[in-house]
Amino acid sequence: MTDLIKFWAVVPAAGVGKRMNADRPKQYLELAGKTVIEHTLLRLLGAEVFDAVAVAISEEDPYWPDLEVSENEKIVTAPGGKERADSVLSALKSIRVVASDNDWVLVHDAARPCVTATDIHFLINSLLNDEVGGILALSSHDTLKNVQGISIIGTLDRRRIWRALTPQMFRYGLLKSALEAAEGNPAITDEASALELQGLQPKIVEGRPDNIKITRPEDLALAQFYMEQQND
Ligand code: C5P
């Protein structure tokens, strides 16, 4: 009998979000009547593909238990780590008894609350038969400069430059071993980079520009605008 492939979502949510200059981590700021992380989790659950959503939460986080979504039966929590990659690895370990190496994991930033079911399904359908997996990404419309100090030392070929978004979709076993091999390496700022270090070549799947990451204060108003425009 062949095992049925399952899908798991992993949400790193243990960052502090210094660039927001707020009194709390950015995932707990209010956006259109809910916290950022509630929007993110409800959208992942609403995609109706995941067996569970594993969320990495900082052990000093006082906000999480107050959220209604923390009681959702499909949500499991894991302790956050020092860097984003440590948080993702911790969340992966929390589902190790239920996940198989061949299952797909979609890692999605807590700080990307505008992700749509359309984008999630498009990523899954594009990569389902891929050996390695891949990520949602956006091409660059701006000309990109290589800079030292404030001096331009070159212009990059923007046809070859893509901005990495999330979700990032990889097989459970491959992702876990790639993150374990890369532990402590500061160059690992997303999951794809851990796979790249293994000599693999994850794919890009063109995502939607409304899937923004809340990073600066003005991003909250932009996210609200996108949410009002979305009808999928
Ligand atoms: O800071 P940045 O925007 O790159 O964080 C991306 C995501 O990774 C956020 O959802 C943040 O909460 C999470 N993160 C984490 N553990 C860390 C650092 C960041 O879960 N140590």
PDB file of C-alpha atoms in Angstrom, residues 1-84:
ATOM      1  CA  MET A   1       0.000   0.000   0.000  1.00  0.00           C
ATOM      2  CA  THR A   2       1.402   3.437  -0.898  1.00  0.00           C
ATOM      3  CA  ASP A   3       1.292   6.036   1.858  1.00  0.00           C
ATOM      4  CA  LEU A   4      -0.945   9.008   1.220  1.00  0.00           C
ATOM      5  CA  ILE A   5       1.140  12.201   1.019  1.00  0.00           C
ATOM      6  CA  LYS A   6       0.085  14.788   3.575  1.00  0.00           C
ATOM      7  CA  PHE A   7       0.592  18.543   3.757  1.00  0.00           C
ATOM      8  CA  TRP A   8       1.774  20.375   6.866  1.00  0.00           C
ATOM      9  CA  ALA A   9       2.112  24.114   7.444  1.00  0.00           C
ATOM     10  CA  VAL A  10       4.939  25.486   9.570  1.00  0.00           C
ATOM     11  CA  VAL A  11       4.747  29.074  10.805  1.00  0.00           C
ATOM     12  CA  PRO A  12       7.792  30.710  12.404  1.00  0.00           C
ATOM     13  CA  ALA A  13       6.289  33.294  14.775  1.00  0.00           C
ATOM     14  CA  ALA A  14       9.008  33.780  17.362  1.00  0.00           C
ATOM     15  CA  GLY A  15      10.618  36.948  16.015  1.00  0.00           C
ATOM     16  CA  VAL A  16      10.561  40.295  17.772  1.00  0.00           C
ATOM     17  CA  GLY A  17      10.281  42.512  14.679  1.00  0.00           C
ATOM     18  CA  LYS A  18      12.636  45.324  15.740  1.00  0.00           C
ATOM     19  CA  ARG A  19      12.047  47.350  12.552  1.00  0.00           C
ATOM     20  CA  MET A  20       8.406  47.983  13.580  1.00  0.00           C
ATOM     21  CA  ASN A  21       9.407  50.048  16.653  1.00  0.00           C
ATOM     22  CA  ALA A  22       6.249  48.775  18.365  1.00  0.00           C
ATOM     23  CA  ASP A  23       5.514  47.754  21.974  1.00  0.00           C
ATOM     24  CA  ARG A  24       5.012  44.110  20.952  1.00  0.00           C
ATOM     25  CA  PRO A  25       6.218  41.679  18.244  1.00  0.00           C
ATOM     26  CA  LYS A  26       4.773  42.592  14.843  1.00  0.00           C
ATOM     27  CA  GLN A  27       2.680  39.418  14.578  1.00  0.00           C
ATOM     28  CA  TYR A  28       0.571  40.705  17.494  1.00  0.00           C
ATOM     29  CA  LEU A  29      -0.170  44.143  16.051  1.00  0.00           C
ATOM     30  CA  GLU A  30      -3.749  44.810  15.035  1.00  0.00           C
ATOM     31  CA  LEU A  31      -4.787  44.696  11.422  1.00  0.00           C
ATOM     32  CA  ALA A  32      -8.441  44.953  10.315  1.00  0.00           C
ATOM     33  CA  GLY A  33      -9.869  43.827  13.663  1.00  0.00           C
ATOM     34  CA  LYS A  34      -7.501  40.910  14.346  1.00  0.00           C
ATOM     35  CA  THR A  35      -3.839  40.410  15.082  1.00  0.00           C
ATOM     36  CA  VAL A  36      -1.528  39.835  12.123  1.00  0.00           C
ATOM     37  CA  ILE A  37      -0.874  36.216  13.134  1.00  0.00           C
ATOM     38  CA  GLU A  38      -4.599  35.420  13.426  1.00  0.00           C
ATOM     39  CA  HIS A  39      -5.118  36.526   9.818  1.00  0.00           C
ATOM     40  CA  THR A  40      -2.140  34.422   8.730  1.00  0.00           C
ATOM     41  CA  LEU A  41      -3.276  31.270  10.540  1.00  0.00           C
ATOM     42  CA  LEU A  42      -6.927  31.612   9.510  1.00  0.00           C
ATOM     43  CA  ARG A  43      -5.846  31.920   5.886  1.00  0.00           C
ATOM     44  CA  LEU A  44      -3.666  28.807   6.113  1.00  0.00           C
ATOM     45  CA  LEU A  45      -6.494  26.858   7.790  1.00  0.00           C
ATOM     46  CA  GLY A  46      -8.948  28.228   5.206  1.00  0.00           C
ATOM     47  CA  ALA A  47      -6.891  26.755   2.361  1.00  0.00           C
ATOM     48  CA  GLU A  48      -8.160  23.349   3.597  1.00  0.00           C
ATOM     49  CA  VAL A  49      -5.078  21.366   2.657  1.00  0.00           C
ATOM     50  CA  PHE A  50      -3.135  21.028   5.903  1.00  0.00           C
ATOM     51  CA  ASP A  51      -3.351  18.175   8.396  1.00  0.00           C
ATOM     52  CA  ALA A  52      -1.912  20.529  11.035  1.00  0.00           C
ATOM     53  CA  VAL A  53      -0.264  23.922  11.357  1.00  0.00           C
ATOM     54  CA  ALA A  54       2.870  23.921  13.570  1.00  0.00           C
ATOM     55  CA  VAL A  55       3.560  27.381  14.995  1.00  0.00           C
ATOM     56  CA  ALA A  56       6.895  28.317  16.631  1.00  0.00           C
ATOM     57  CA  ILE A  57       6.243  30.676  19.537  1.00  0.00           C
ATOM     58  CA  SER A  58       8.813  32.350  21.766  1.00  0.00           C
ATOM     59  CA  GLU A  59       8.858  30.892  25.281  1.00  0.00           C
ATOM     60  CA  GLU A  60       8.531  34.422  26.717  1.00  0.00           C
ATOM     61  CA  ASP A  61       5.499  35.224  24.558  1.00  0.00           C
ATOM     62  CA  PRO A  62       2.567  36.424  26.730  1.00  0.00           C
ATOM     63  CA  TYR A  63       0.220  37.188  23.800  1.00  0.00           C
ATOM     64  CA  TRP A  64      -0.298  33.802  22.132  1.00  0.00           C
ATOM     65  CA  PRO A  65      -2.470  32.093  24.808  1.00  0.00           C
ATOM     66  CA  ASP A  66      -4.998  34.977  24.641  1.00  0.00           C
ATOM     67  CA  LEU A  67      -5.776  34.350  20.962  1.00  0.00           C
ATOM     68  CA  GLU A  68      -8.845  32.284  20.137  1.00  0.00           C
ATOM     69  CA  VAL A  69      -6.989  30.638  17.258  1.00  0.00           C
ATOM     70  CA  SER A  70      -4.476  29.120  19.740  1.00  0.00           C
ATOM     71  CA  GLU A  71      -7.294  26.708  20.743  1.00  0.00           C
ATOM     72  CA  ASN A  72      -7.824  25.498  17.176  1.00  0.00           C
ATOM     73  CA  GLU A  73      -7.509  21.698  17.047  1.00  0.00           C
ATOM     74  CA  LYS A  74      -5.335  21.807  13.916  1.00  0.00           C
ATOM     75  CA  ILE A  75      -2.740  24.067  15.542  1.00  0.00           C
ATOM     76  CA  VAL A  76       0.257  22.735  17.468  1.00  0.00           C
ATOM     77  CA  THR A  77       2.968  24.887  19.024  1.00  0.00           C
ATOM     78  CA  ALA A  78       6.713  24.496  19.397  1.00  0.00           C
ATOM     79  CA  PRO A  79       9.296  26.646  21.213  1.00  0.00           C
ATOM     80  CA  GLY A  80      10.865  29.326  19.013  1.00  0.00           C
ATOM     81  CA  GLY A  81      14.616  29.421  18.400  1.00  0.00           C
ATOM     82  CA  LYS A  82      17.351  32.027  18.183  1.00  0.00           C
ATOM     83  CA  GLU A  83      17.041  32.544  14.409  1.00  0.00           C
ATOM     84  CA  ARG A  84      14.159  31.971  12.016  1.00  0.00           C
TER      85      ARG A  84
END
